[in-house]
Amino acid sequence: MELKITLPESEMPRQWYNALPDLPTPLAPPLDPQTKQPVDPAQLELIFPKAVIEQELSSQRWLPIPEPVLDIYRLYRPTPLVRAERLEKALGVKCKIYYKNESVSPAGSHKPNTAIPQAYYNKMEGVRRISTETGAGQWGTALSFACSQLGLDCTVYMVKVSYTQKPYRRILINAYGGEIFPSPSENTKTGRAMLAQDPDCTGSLGLAISEAVEDAATHDDTRYALGSVLNHVLHHQTIIGLEVEKQLAMIGAKPDYLVGCVGGGSNFAGLVLPFLPRKLAGEKIRFIAVEPKACPTLTRGQFRYDYGDVAKLTPLLKMHTLGHAFMPAPIHAGGLRYHGGAPIVCNLANEGVVESTAYFQTECFEAAKLFLRTEGFLPAPETSHAIKAAIETAKQAGPDESVVFLYSGHGLLDLASYDAFLQGKLTDFAYPESNITEALKACPDVD
């Protein structure tokens, strides 16, 4: 059997899947942060292009992928589905393990899948510049790549601790033509206020979102792009799972377990959502979401309305949350350090359709080391969480079962993190319940 299952370019999906019509329980609407009433779509036009707003609220199950987007996708898509045979042998398991390798994109992760269409829709509406946030730098890299392809300027607010830990992400963003600021920054009112309050603040995704949204809202030629959480982002990422479904069919296989790491939830959703109709129809497929114990949104957060950012500029979303004021520990999986989650993923988790689990960063780096020494590729710290969960799942799986996990990004620009791990300098952190309780007190009361 071939190790790499490669889908012909002619078979690349030409539509994204929208899970909203298939959710067992309808998604709670986003609310205006002032009135607590459902958001008027016109309010979102200050920061988003109209085409993105239409996709965010669409009830259409299939969304056509524009031809110019497909043209850029063809630089790296379809991506390979790979049988992790050497990992199976090292573990001594009888099941089959596959990984969908999204690290082959120009930016090194799954993030261009939504960066490209978001940049395209902005370009079509005459936008000159896009502002955004980034945690570990994967999203900022992807958006700067997409903007370079489409002739747009790009401004990135990167969580300060990751800006320091991962200098090569900053260099790559600059190389693509983007400008980048450590968040909190002196560039926005929100950033200046946080620095006045805490000059040593290491930042959070919620804070970086506030800065990027403020930047877009205060400049007429600028719009905002988000790399995870929102519905349209998840729609764009479903090209992953749609390809996986075709690739498994090519070899007569079915997935028994689908595994992905979760920060905001877009890569996980991109893998599992295309299989949602099959699961709801009774097929035995388990959706396993993995997160860090230092940021346990799905495993320990509350399912309720909360702001998506620190400055309370975004609409209220019903999601699992640790509280918008949550300041995570400076773990190396910067892309998983978000207080909330995608409403679609949280909705399914609340319904019991999605399972969640959490691990310490050192055990995830151990899993990454095993993957590196068997399969040969160095995973991003975020991806190492999916590998850890896939390994634990495979140990419990039956001999005829298949475990499929999303290899969301490479770790070639995260070598400082691996250096700290190999030198024994990484520490584990489980977020204290008292801190979660305190952070949740700032959540708004919504009847």
Short mmCIF file of C-alpha atoms in Angstrom, two decimals, residues 16-169:
data_model
loop_
_atom_site.label_atom_id
_atom_site.label_comp_id
_atom_site.label_asym_id
_atom_site.label_seq_id
_atom_site.Cartn_x
_atom_site.Cartn_y
_atom_site.Cartn_z
CA TRP A 16 -16.88 24.62 0.97
CA TYR A 17 -19.24 22.86 3.37
CA ASN A 18 -21.39 24.95 5.72
CA ALA A 19 -22.39 22.91 8.79
CA LEU A 20 -24.95 25.43 10.08
CA PRO A 21 -27.97 23.77 8.39
CA ASP A 22 -26.97 20.38 9.86
CA LEU A 23 -26.38 21.31 13.51
CA PRO A 24 -28.59 19.28 15.89
CA THR A 25 -29.30 22.49 17.82
CA PRO A 26 -29.40 25.84 15.99
CA LEU A 27 -26.47 28.14 16.68
CA ALA A 28 -27.18 30.95 19.14
CA PRO A 29 -26.94 34.31 17.33
CA PRO A 30 -24.09 36.78 17.91
CA LEU A 31 -25.27 39.66 20.08
CA ASP A 32 -24.59 43.38 20.04
CA PRO A 33 -22.29 44.03 23.03
CA GLN A 34 -24.27 47.14 23.97
CA THR A 35 -27.91 46.12 23.47
CA LYS A 36 -27.50 42.35 23.96
CA GLN A 37 -29.79 41.91 20.94
CA PRO A 38 -28.88 39.94 17.77
CA VAL A 39 -26.31 41.81 15.69
CA ASP A 40 -27.51 43.70 12.63
CA PRO A 41 -25.28 42.46 9.75
CA ALA A 42 -24.82 46.08 8.65
CA GLN A 43 -22.93 46.73 11.90
CA LEU A 44 -20.24 44.27 10.83
CA GLU A 45 -19.47 46.16 7.61
CA LEU A 46 -17.20 48.50 9.57
CA ILE A 47 -14.62 45.71 9.87
CA PHE A 48 -15.61 42.91 7.44
CA PRO A 49 -16.29 42.81 3.67
CA LYS A 50 -19.92 42.09 2.72
CA ALA A 51 -19.11 38.74 1.10
CA VAL A 52 -17.60 37.45 4.36
CA ILE A 53 -20.63 38.66 6.36
CA GLU A 54 -22.93 36.83 3.94
CA GLN A 55 -20.97 33.61 4.44
CA GLU A 56 -20.95 34.10 8.21
CA LEU A 57 -24.77 34.10 8.30
CA SER A 58 -25.47 31.82 5.33
CA SER A 59 -27.90 28.90 5.59
CA GLN A 60 -26.68 27.51 2.26
CA ARG A 61 -25.09 24.08 2.79
CA TRP A 62 -22.56 24.42 -0.05
CA LEU A 63 -20.60 27.61 -0.81
CA PRO A 64 -18.82 27.93 -4.17
CA ILE A 65 -15.07 28.57 -4.08
CA PRO A 66 -14.19 31.48 -6.43
CA GLU A 67 -11.91 30.53 -9.30
CA PRO A 68 -9.16 33.05 -8.30
CA VAL A 69 -9.09 31.41 -4.86
CA LEU A 70 -8.81 27.96 -6.43
CA ASP A 71 -5.91 29.23 -8.54
CA ILE A 72 -3.93 30.13 -5.40
CA TYR A 73 -5.05 26.95 -3.60
CA ARG A 74 -3.43 25.00 -6.44
CA LEU A 75 -0.01 26.15 -5.23
CA TYR A 76 -0.29 23.52 -2.49
CA ARG A 77 -3.66 21.76 -2.64
CA PRO A 78 -4.75 19.01 -2.56
CA THR A 79 -2.56 18.13 0.43
CA PRO A 80 -1.49 14.52 1.08
CA LEU A 81 -3.08 12.07 3.47
CA VAL A 82 -0.23 9.97 4.88
CA ARG A 83 -0.22 6.57 6.58
CA ALA A 84 1.95 6.87 9.71
CA GLU A 85 3.20 3.29 9.45
CA ARG A 86 6.47 3.86 11.31
CA LEU A 87 4.62 5.50 14.19
CA GLU A 88 2.23 2.52 14.31
CA LYS A 89 5.17 0.11 14.57
CA ALA A 90 6.86 2.16 17.30
CA LEU A 91 3.64 2.15 19.32
CA GLY A 92 2.94 -1.52 18.65
CA VAL A 93 -0.68 -0.80 17.74
CA LYS A 94 -2.85 -2.82 15.36
CA CYS A 95 -4.99 0.07 14.09
CA LYS A 96 -4.10 2.33 11.19
CA ILE A 97 -2.97 5.93 11.80
CA TYR A 98 -3.25 8.58 9.09
CA TYR A 99 -2.38 12.25 9.13
CA LYS A 100 -3.57 15.00 6.80
CA ASN A 101 -0.47 17.06 6.11
CA GLU A 102 -1.39 20.76 5.92
CA SER A 103 2.22 21.81 6.58
CA VAL A 104 2.94 21.71 2.83
CA SER A 105 1.29 25.12 2.28
CA PRO A 106 3.60 28.11 1.59
CA ALA A 107 2.95 29.39 5.11
CA GLY A 108 3.53 25.95 6.63
CA SER A 109 0.07 25.37 8.07
CA HIS A 110 -3.67 25.06 7.35
CA LYS A 111 -4.18 28.81 7.79
CA PRO A 112 -3.94 29.85 4.09
CA ASN A 113 -7.17 27.92 3.47
CA THR A 114 -9.09 30.89 4.90
CA ALA A 115 -6.47 33.64 4.50
CA ILE A 116 -6.69 33.39 0.70
CA PRO A 117 -10.49 33.76 0.38
CA GLN A 118 -10.62 36.49 3.03
CA ALA A 119 -7.93 38.48 1.20
CA TYR A 120 -9.74 37.87 -2.10
CA TYR A 121 -13.11 39.13 -0.83
CA ASN A 122 -11.46 42.23 0.61
CA LYS A 123 -9.65 42.86 -2.67
CA MET A 124 -12.92 42.60 -4.60
CA GLU A 125 -14.46 45.30 -2.38
CA GLY A 126 -11.62 47.78 -2.82
CA VAL A 127 -9.95 47.36 0.56
CA ARG A 128 -6.30 48.48 0.67
CA ARG A 129 -5.10 46.96 3.95
CA ILE A 130 -6.09 44.13 6.30
CA SER A 131 -5.35 44.08 10.03
CA THR A 132 -5.26 40.94 12.11
CA GLU A 133 -3.92 39.25 15.23
CA THR A 134 -1.74 36.17 15.53
CA GLY A 135 -0.71 33.91 18.39
CA ALA A 136 2.19 31.67 17.40
CA GLY A 137 2.45 33.46 14.07
CA GLN A 138 0.93 30.82 11.77
CA TRP A 139 -2.13 32.96 10.97
CA GLY A 140 -0.15 36.16 10.58
CA THR A 141 2.20 34.39 8.20
CA ALA A 142 -0.70 32.97 6.19
CA LEU A 143 -2.49 36.31 5.86
CA SER A 144 0.69 38.14 4.87
CA PHE A 145 1.25 35.45 2.21
CA ALA A 146 -2.34 35.81 0.94
CA CYS A 147 -2.09 39.60 0.88
CA SER A 148 1.16 39.38 -1.09
CA GLN A 149 -0.61 37.19 -3.66
CA LEU A 150 -3.45 39.67 -4.04
CA GLY A 151 -1.62 43.00 -3.72
CA LEU A 152 -2.91 44.07 -0.30
CA ASP A 153 -1.09 45.58 2.68
CA CYS A 154 -1.15 43.54 5.90
CA THR A 155 -0.75 44.61 9.54
CA VAL A 156 -0.28 41.92 12.20
CA TYR A 157 -0.55 42.22 16.00
CA MET A 158 1.35 39.27 17.46
CA VAL A 159 0.95 38.17 21.08
CA LYS A 160 4.06 39.54 22.75
CA VAL A 161 5.26 36.31 24.36
CA SER A 162 5.18 34.54 20.97
CA TYR A 163 6.74 37.58 19.25
CA THR A 164 9.69 37.04 21.61
CA GLN A 165 9.70 33.23 21.47
CA LYS A 166 9.35 32.96 17.69
CA PRO A 167 11.40 35.71 15.97
CA TYR A 168 11.51 33.86 12.65
CA ARG A 169 7.75 34.17 12.28
#
